[in-house]
PDB file of N, CA and C in Angstrom:
ATOM      1  N   UNK A  24     109.642  91.426  90.469  1.00 45.00           N
ATOM      2  CA  UNK A  24     109.760  91.788  91.886  1.00 45.00           C
ATOM      3  C   UNK A  24     108.544  92.595  92.344  1.00 45.00           C
ATOM      4  N   UNK A  25     108.199  92.530  93.640  1.00 47.00           N
ATOM      5  CA  UNK A  25     107.050  93.280  94.124  1.00 47.00           C
ATOM      6  C   UNK A  25     107.284  94.780  94.024  1.00 47.00           C
ATOM      7  N   UNK A  26     106.215  95.520  93.813  1.00 47.00           N
ATOM      8  CA  UNK A  26     106.307  96.978  93.763  1.00 47.00           C
ATOM      9  C   UNK A  26     106.480  97.508  95.172  1.00 47.00           C
ATOM     10  N   UNK A  27     107.346  98.474  95.344  1.00 45.00           N
ATOM     11  CA  UNK A  27     107.585  99.052  96.668  1.00 45.00           C
ATOM     12  C   UNK A  27     106.614 100.195  96.891  1.00 45.00           C
ATOM     13  N   UNK A  28     105.990 100.195  98.040  1.00 42.00           N
ATOM     14  CA  UNK A  28     105.067 101.271  98.405  1.00 42.00           C
ATOM     15  C   UNK A  28     105.860 102.533  98.677  1.00 42.00           C
ATOM     16  N   UNK A  29     105.186 103.678  98.628  1.00 48.00           N
ATOM     17  CA  UNK A  29     105.843 104.964  98.881  1.00 48.00           C
ATOM     18  C   UNK A  29     106.469 104.986 100.260  1.00 48.00           C
ATOM     19  N   UNK A  30     105.810 104.382 101.240  1.00 47.00           N
ATOM     20  CA  UNK A  30     106.383 104.244 102.569  1.00 47.00           C
ATOM     21  C   UNK A  30     105.935 102.906 103.121  1.00 47.00           C
ATOM     22  N   UNK A  31     106.793 102.261 103.872  1.00 50.00           N
ATOM     23  CA  UNK A  31     106.442 100.967 104.428  1.00 50.00           C
ATOM     24  C   UNK A  31     106.964  99.835 103.568  1.00 50.00           C
ATOM     25  N   UNK A  32     106.692  98.616 103.991  1.00 56.00           N
ATOM     26  CA  UNK A  32     107.242  97.455 103.306  1.00 56.00           C
ATOM     27  C   UNK A  32     106.556  97.181 101.981  1.00 56.00           C
ATOM     28  N   UNK A  33     107.257  96.467 101.108  1.00 63.00           N
ATOM     29  CA  UNK A  33     106.656  95.991  99.867  1.00 63.00           C
ATOM     30  C   UNK A  33     105.888  94.719 100.196  1.00 63.00           C
ATOM     31  N   UNK A  34     104.833  94.445  99.453  1.00 78.00           N
ATOM     32  CA  UNK A  34     104.055  93.231  99.666  1.00 78.00           C
ATOM     33  C   UNK A  34     104.628  92.126  98.782  1.00 78.00           C
ATOM     34  N   UNK A  35     105.172  91.100  99.404  1.00 84.00           N
ATOM     35  CA  UNK A  35     105.731  89.969  98.682  1.00 84.00           C
ATOM     36  C   UNK A  35     104.583  89.190  98.031  1.00 84.00           C
ATOM     37  N   UNK A  36     104.625  88.949  96.724  1.00 84.00           N
ATOM     38  CA  UNK A  36     103.554  88.206  96.058  1.00 84.00           C
ATOM     39  C   UNK A  36     103.318  86.820  96.655  1.00 84.00           C
ATOM     40  N   UNK A  37     104.322  86.256  97.297  1.00 88.00           N
ATOM     41  CA  UNK A  37     104.177  84.946  97.947  1.00 88.00           C
ATOM     42  C   UNK A  37     103.191  84.998  99.112  1.00 88.00           C
ATOM     43  N   UNK A  38     102.883  86.190  99.610  1.00 90.00           N
ATOM     44  CA  UNK A  38     101.927  86.347 100.712  1.00 90.00           C
ATOM     45  C   UNK A  38     100.497  86.085 100.266  1.00 90.00           C
ATOM     46  N   UNK A  39     100.228  86.204  98.977  1.00 92.00           N
ATOM     47  CA  UNK A  39      98.881  85.981  98.465  1.00 92.00           C
ATOM     48  C   UNK A  39      98.690  84.475  98.302  1.00 92.00           C
ATOM     49  N   UNK A  40      97.865  83.916  99.190  1.00 93.00           N
ATOM     50  CA  UNK A  40      97.631  82.479  99.217  1.00 93.00           C
ATOM     51  C   UNK A  40      96.612  82.070  98.164  1.00 93.00           C
ATOM     52  N   UNK A  41      95.557  82.884  97.979  1.00 94.00           N
ATOM     53  CA  UNK A  41      94.491  82.570  97.034  1.00 94.00           C
ATOM     54  C   UNK A  41      93.847  83.874  96.593  1.00 94.00           C
ATOM     55  N   UNK A  42      93.449  83.951  95.324  1.00 92.00           N
ATOM     56  CA  UNK A  42      92.737  85.131  94.832  1.00 92.00           C
ATOM     57  C   UNK A  42      91.839  84.738  93.673  1.00 92.00           C
ATOM     58  N   UNK A  43      90.598  85.227  93.700  1.00 91.00           N
ATOM     59  CA  UNK A  43      89.705  85.139  92.552  1.00 91.00           C
ATOM     60  C   UNK A  43      88.952  86.462  92.475  1.00 91.00           C
ATOM     61  N   UNK A  44      87.891  86.537  91.704  1.00 87.00           N
ATOM     62  CA  UNK A  44      87.157  87.798  91.523  1.00 87.00           C
ATOM     63  C   UNK A  44      86.479  88.297  92.793  1.00 87.00           C
ATOM     64  N   UNK A  45      86.198  87.403  93.746  1.00 89.00           N
ATOM     65  CA  UNK A  45      85.417  87.776  94.918  1.00 89.00           C
ATOM     66  C   UNK A  45      86.194  87.765  96.224  1.00 89.00           C
ATOM     67  N   UNK A  46      87.277  87.014  96.305  1.00 92.00           N
ATOM     68  CA  UNK A  46      87.960  86.836  97.591  1.00 92.00           C
ATOM     69  C   UNK A  46      89.472  86.771  97.394  1.00 92.00           C
ATOM     70  N   UNK A  47      90.175  87.274  98.388  1.00 91.00           N
ATOM     71  CA  UNK A  47      91.632  87.185  98.416  1.00 91.00           C
ATOM     72  C   UNK A  47      92.024  86.705  99.815  1.00 91.00           C
ATOM     73  N   UNK A  48      92.882  85.701  99.871  1.00 92.00           N
ATOM     74  CA  UNK A  48      93.406  85.203 101.140  1.00 92.00           C
ATOM     75  C   UNK A  48      94.885  85.561 101.169  1.00 92.00           C
ATOM     76  N   UNK A  49      95.285  86.252 102.237  1.00 91.00           N
ATOM     77  CA  UNK A  49      96.660  86.745 102.336  1.00 91.00           C
ATOM     78  C   UNK A  49      97.282  86.279 103.646  1.00 91.00           C
ATOM     79  N   UNK A  50      98.519  85.827 103.575  1.00 91.00           N
ATOM     80  CA  UNK A  50      99.312  85.538 104.764  1.00 91.00           C
ATOM     81  C   UNK A  50     100.022  86.841 105.128  1.00 91.00           C
ATOM     82  N   UNK A  51      99.360  87.652 105.966  1.00 87.00           N
ATOM     83  CA  UNK A  51      99.845  88.996 106.284  1.00 87.00           C
ATOM     84  C   UNK A  51     101.136  88.937 107.103  1.00 87.00           C
ATOM     85  N   UNK A  52     102.158  89.681 106.669  1.00 85.00           N
ATOM     86  CA  UNK A  52     103.383  89.736 107.469  1.00 85.00           C
ATOM     87  C   UNK A  52     103.188  90.604 108.714  1.00 85.00           C
ATOM     88  N   UNK A  53     103.886  90.268 109.767  1.00 85.00           N
ATOM     89  CA  UNK A  53     103.861  91.085 110.984  1.00 85.00           C
ATOM     90  C   UNK A  53     104.411  92.472 110.669  1.00 85.00           C
ATOM     91  N   UNK A  54     103.891  93.482 111.325  1.00 84.00           N
ATOM     92  CA  UNK A  54     104.365  94.847 111.132  1.00 84.00           C
ATOM     93  C   UNK A  54     103.588  95.621 110.088  1.00 84.00           C
ATOM     94  N   UNK A  55     102.649  94.979 109.416  1.00 85.00           N
ATOM     95  CA  UNK A  55     101.848  95.628 108.389  1.00 85.00           C
ATOM     96  C   UNK A  55     100.414  95.754 108.894  1.00 85.00           C
ATOM     97  N   UNK A  56      99.878  96.973 108.910  1.00 84.00           N
ATOM     98  CA  UNK A  56      98.507  97.204 109.330  1.00 84.00           C
ATOM     99  C   UNK A  56      97.563  96.737 108.241  1.00 84.00           C
ATOM    100  N   UNK A  57      96.455  96.096 108.640  1.00 86.00           N
ATOM    101  CA  UNK A  57      95.499  95.586 107.658  1.00 86.00           C
ATOM    102  C   UNK A  57      94.741  96.717 106.994  1.00 86.00           C
ATOM    103  N   UNK A  58      94.160  97.616 107.777  1.00 83.00           N
ATOM    104  CA  UNK A  58      93.384  98.741 107.255  1.00 83.00           C
ATOM    105  C   UNK A  58      93.690  99.994 108.057  1.00 83.00           C
ATOM    106  N   UNK A  59      93.378 101.137 107.471  1.00 78.00           N
ATOM    107  CA  UNK A  59      93.542 102.418 108.140  1.00 78.00           C
ATOM    108  C   UNK A  59      92.480 102.563 109.228  1.00 78.00           C
ATOM    109  N   UNK A  60      92.833 103.066 110.381  1.00 75.00           N
ATOM    110  CA  UNK A  60      91.863 103.271 111.459  1.00 75.00           C
ATOM    111  C   UNK A  60      90.933 104.424 111.103  1.00 75.00           C
ATOM    112  N   UNK A  61      89.734 104.390 111.642  1.00 75.00           N
ATOM    113  CA  UNK A  61      88.776 105.465 111.377  1.00 75.00           C
ATOM    114  C   UNK A  61      89.287 106.796 111.910  1.00 75.00           C
ATOM    115  N   UNK A  62      90.079 106.747 112.980  1.00 80.00           N
ATOM    116  CA  UNK A  62      90.655 107.981 113.536  1.00 80.00           C
ATOM    117  C   UNK A  62      91.644 108.609 112.549  1.00 80.00           C
ATOM    118  N   UNK A  63      92.478 107.771 111.914  1.00 73.00           N
ATOM    119  CA  UNK A  63      93.426 108.280 110.913  1.00 73.00           C
ATOM    120  C   UNK A  63      92.690 108.866 109.716  1.00 73.00           C
ATOM    121  N   UNK A  64      91.645 108.193 109.271  1.00 72.00           N
ATOM    122  CA  UNK A  64      90.864 108.680 108.138  1.00 72.00           C
ATOM    123  C   UNK A  64      90.274 110.040 108.469  1.00 72.00           C
ATOM    124  N   UNK A  65      89.707 110.171 109.658  1.00 76.00           N
ATOM    125  CA  UNK A  65      89.088 111.435 110.068  1.00 76.00           C
ATOM    126  C   UNK A  65      90.128 112.540 110.228  1.00 76.00           C
ATOM    127  N   UNK A  66      91.269 112.206 110.801  1.00 78.00           N
ATOM    128  CA  UNK A  66      92.292 113.227 111.071  1.00 78.00           C
ATOM    129  C   UNK A  66      93.026 113.683 109.813  1.00 78.00           C
ATOM    130  N   UNK A  67      93.385 112.757 108.941  1.00 77.00           N
ATOM    131  CA  UNK A  67      94.234 113.087 107.802  1.00 77.00           C
ATOM    132  C   UNK A  67      93.474 113.299 106.498  1.00 77.00           C
ATOM    133  N   UNK A  68      92.259 112.774 106.392  1.00 76.00           N
ATOM    134  CA  UNK A  68      91.489 112.913 105.158  1.00 76.00           C
ATOM    135  C   UNK A  68      92.115 112.119 104.028  1.00 76.00           C
ATOM    136  N   UNK A  69      91.477 112.130 102.896  1.00 72.00           N
ATOM    137  CA  UNK A  69      91.941 111.358 101.743  1.00 72.00           C
ATOM    138  C   UNK A  69      93.308 111.827 101.267  1.00 72.00           C
ATOM    139  N   UNK A  70      93.508 113.119 101.167  1.00 73.00           N
ATOM    140  CA  UNK A  70      94.782 113.658 100.676  1.00 73.00           C
ATOM    141  C   UNK A  70      95.932 113.331 101.624  1.00 73.00           C
ATOM    142  N   UNK A  71      95.735 113.509 102.905  1.00 74.00           N
ATOM    143  CA  UNK A  71      96.805 113.305 103.877  1.00 74.00           C
ATOM    144  C   UNK A  71      97.197 111.856 104.071  1.00 74.00           C
ATOM    145  N   UNK A  72      96.295 110.933 103.777  1.00 69.00           N
ATOM    146  CA  UNK A  72      96.586 109.517 103.999  1.00 69.00           C
ATOM    147  C   UNK A  72      97.717 109.007 103.119  1.00 69.00           C
ATOM    148  N   UNK A  73      97.943 109.648 101.997  1.00 72.00           N
ATOM    149  CA  UNK A  73      99.014 109.158 101.116  1.00 72.00           C
ATOM    150  C   UNK A  73     100.395 109.328 101.739  1.00 72.00           C
ATOM    151  N   UNK A  74     100.503 110.125 102.809  1.00 76.00           N
ATOM    152  CA  UNK A  74     101.779 110.317 103.484  1.00 76.00           C
ATOM    153  C   UNK A  74     101.958 109.356 104.660  1.00 76.00           C
ATOM    154  N   UNK A  75     100.920 108.587 104.996  1.00 73.00           N
ATOM    155  CA  UNK A  75     100.994 107.624 106.086  1.00 73.00           C
ATOM    156  C   UNK A  75     101.555 106.300 105.595  1.00 73.00           C
ATOM    157  N   UNK A  76     101.993 105.463 106.520  1.00 75.00           N
ATOM    158  CA  UNK A  76     102.472 104.134 106.180  1.00 75.00           C
ATOM    159  C   UNK A  76     101.372 103.370 105.465  1.00 75.00           C
ATOM    160  N   UNK A  77     101.723 102.623 104.448  1.00 83.00           N
ATOM    161  CA  UNK A  77     100.753 101.870 103.656  1.00 83.00           C
ATOM    162  C   UNK A  77     100.117 100.759 104.482  1.00 83.00           C
ATOM    163  N   UNK A  78      98.907 100.372 104.085  1.00 86.00           N
ATOM    164  CA  UNK A  78      98.191  99.276 104.726  1.00 86.00           C
ATOM    165  C   UNK A  78      98.083  98.107 103.750  1.00 86.00           C
ATOM    166  N   UNK A  79      97.761  96.928 104.279  1.00 88.00           N
ATOM    167  CA  UNK A  79      97.568  95.764 103.424  1.00 88.00           C
ATOM    168  C   UNK A  79      96.439  96.015 102.433  1.00 88.00           C
ATOM    169  N   UNK A  80      95.327  96.567 102.898  1.00 87.00           N
ATOM    170  CA  UNK A  80      94.197  96.856 102.008  1.00 87.00           C
ATOM    171  C   UNK A  80      94.582  97.863 100.928  1.00 87.00           C
ATOM    172  N   UNK A  81      95.502  98.766 101.234  1.00 85.00           N
ATOM    173  CA  UNK A  81      95.952  99.741 100.253  1.00 85.00           C
ATOM    174  C   UNK A  81      96.949  99.185  99.253  1.00 85.00           C
ATOM    175  N   UNK A  82      97.702  98.162  99.648  1.00 88.00           N
ATOM    176  CA  UNK A  82      98.726  97.583  98.789  1.00 88.00           C
ATOM    177  C   UNK A  82      98.197  96.451  97.909  1.00 88.00           C
ATOM    178  N   UNK A  83      97.143  95.782  98.350  1.00 89.00           N
ATOM    179  CA  UNK A  83      96.641  94.613  97.617  1.00 89.00           C
ATOM    180  C   UNK A  83      96.173  94.893  96.195  1.00 89.00           C
ATOM    181  N   UNK A  84      95.433  95.969  95.931  1.00 88.00           N
ATOM    182  CA  UNK A  84      94.987  96.181  94.548  1.00 88.00           C
ATOM    183  C   UNK A  84      96.140  96.194  93.538  1.00 88.00           C
ATOM    184  N   UNK A  85      97.213  96.867  93.859  1.00 86.00           N
ATOM    185  CA  UNK A  85      98.362  96.907  92.959  1.00 86.00           C
ATOM    186  C   UNK A  85      99.005  95.524  92.840  1.00 86.00           C
ATOM    187  N   UNK A  86      99.132  94.824  93.971  1.00 87.00           N
ATOM    188  CA  UNK A  86      99.729  93.484  93.951  1.00 87.00           C
ATOM    189  C   UNK A  86      98.895  92.508  93.132  1.00 87.00           C
ATOM    190  N   UNK A  87      97.578  92.741  93.063  1.00 88.00           N
ATOM    191  CA  UNK A  87      96.684  91.871  92.307  1.00 88.00           C
ATOM    192  C   UNK A  87      96.542  92.297  90.852  1.00 88.00           C
ATOM    193  N   UNK A  88      97.176  93.404  90.479  1.00 86.00           N
ATOM    194  CA  UNK A  88      97.092  93.888  89.110  1.00 86.00           C
ATOM    195  C   UNK A  88      95.812  94.653  88.809  1.00 86.00           C
ATOM    196  N   UNK A  89      95.140  95.130  89.850  1.00 87.00           N
ATOM    197  CA  UNK A  89      93.896  95.892  89.686  1.00 87.00           C
ATOM    198  C   UNK A  89      93.966  97.134  90.576  1.00 87.00           C
ATOM    199  N   UNK A  90      94.849  98.096  90.236  1.00 85.00           N
ATOM    200  CA  UNK A  90      95.104  99.221  91.130  1.00 85.00           C
ATOM    201  C   UNK A  90      93.891 100.096  91.449  1.00 85.00           C
ATOM    202  N   UNK A  91      92.850 100.073  90.636  1.00 87.00           N
ATOM    203  CA  UNK A  91      91.679 100.914  90.896  1.00 87.00           C
ATOM    204  C   UNK A  91      90.534 100.162  91.566  1.00 87.00           C
ATOM    205  N   UNK A  92      90.757  98.908  91.908  1.00 87.00           N
ATOM    206  CA  UNK A  92      89.717  98.107  92.543  1.00 87.00           C
ATOM    207  C   UNK A  92      89.894  98.145  94.055  1.00 87.00           C
ATOM    208  N   UNK A  93      88.817  98.447  94.770  1.00 84.00           N
ATOM    209  CA  UNK A  93      88.880  98.528  96.234  1.00 84.00           C
ATOM    210  C   UNK A  93      88.951  97.134  96.844  1.00 84.00           C
ATOM    211  N   UNK A  94      89.683  97.021  97.937  1.00 84.00           N
ATOM    212  CA  UNK A  94      89.751  95.787  98.713  1.00 84.00           C
ATOM    213  C   UNK A  94      89.087  96.082 100.051  1.00 84.00           C
ATOM    214  N   UNK A  95      88.088  95.289 100.401  1.00 86.00           N
ATOM    215  CA  UNK A  95      87.347  95.489 101.646  1.00 86.00           C
ATOM    216  C   UNK A  95      87.595  94.285 102.550  1.00 86.00           C
ATOM    217  N   UNK A  96      88.344  94.463 103.629  1.00 86.00           N
ATOM    218  CA  UNK A  96      88.634  93.325 104.508  1.00 86.00           C
ATOM    219  C   UNK A  96      87.390  92.865 105.268  1.00 86.00           C
ATOM    220  N   UNK A  97      87.253  91.560 105.390  1.00 86.00           N
ATOM    221  CA  UNK A  97      86.163  91.001 106.187  1.00 86.00           C
ATOM    222  C   UNK A  97      86.700  90.434 107.495  1.00 86.00           C
ATOM    223  N   UNK A  98      88.001  90.383 107.624  1.00 81.00           N
ATOM    224  CA  UNK A  98      88.669  89.936 108.844  1.00 81.00           C
ATOM    225  C   UNK A  98      90.029  90.615 108.857  1.00 81.00           C
ATOM    226  N   UNK A  99      90.517  90.957 110.014  1.00 77.00           N
ATOM    227  CA  UNK A  99      91.821  91.587 110.073  1.00 77.00           C
ATOM    228  C   UNK A  99      92.614  91.069 111.258  1.00 77.00           C
ATOM    229  N   UNK A 100      93.927  91.154 111.143  1.00 78.00           N
ATOM    230  CA  UNK A 100      94.834  90.840 112.229  1.00 78.00           C
ATOM    231  C   UNK A 100      95.514  92.115 112.675  1.00 78.00           C
ATOM    232  N   UNK A 101      95.870  92.201 113.949  1.00 78.00           N
ATOM    233  CA  UNK A 101      96.588  93.373 114.436  1.00 78.00           C
ATOM    234  C   UNK A 101      97.910  93.518 113.718  1.00 78.00           C
ATOM    235  N   UNK A 102      98.446  94.743 113.722  1.00 77.00           N
ATOM    236  CA  UNK A 102      99.679  95.039 112.988  1.00 77.00           C
ATOM    237  C   UNK A 102     100.815  94.093 113.329  1.00 77.00           C
ATOM    238  N   UNK A 103     101.025  93.789 114.600  1.00 76.00           N
ATOM    239  CA  UNK A 103     102.168  92.968 114.997  1.00 76.00           C
ATOM    240  C   UNK A 103     101.940  91.467 114.837  1.00 76.00           C
ATOM    241  N   UNK A 104     100.759  91.075 114.364  1.00 78.00           N
ATOM    242  CA  UNK A 104     100.415  89.666 114.193  1.00 78.00           C
ATOM    243  C   UNK A 104     100.572  89.256 112.738  1.00 78.00           C
ATOM    244  N   UNK A 105     101.123  88.080 112.509  1.00 81.00           N
ATOM    245  CA  UNK A 105     101.205  87.561 111.150  1.00 81.00           C
ATOM    246  C   UNK A 105     100.175  86.467 110.975  1.00 81.00           C
ATOM    247  N   UNK A 106      99.919  86.121 109.727  1.00 77.00           N
ATOM    248  CA  UNK A 106      98.999  85.018 109.466  1.00 77.00           C
ATOM    249  C   UNK A 106      97.984  85.340 108.406  1.00 77.00           C
TER     250      UNK A 106
END
């Protein structure tokens, strides 16, 4: 079963359409933010962000079995948009 984030939805492994060493394609569910906004990063800092709702970029490393590897989005969808 998918690992549940501290807050927010769990990422269903079925959402990962394709993954290799360089690229990951995800069918993002609606209601999940792709990345943290720069305003949130500035306001909450690294320590405070762990109390915010999880993002797709924050959940993907664990879902891919590489929890210490950064995921850098090259395209994003708004929170309420799926796809």
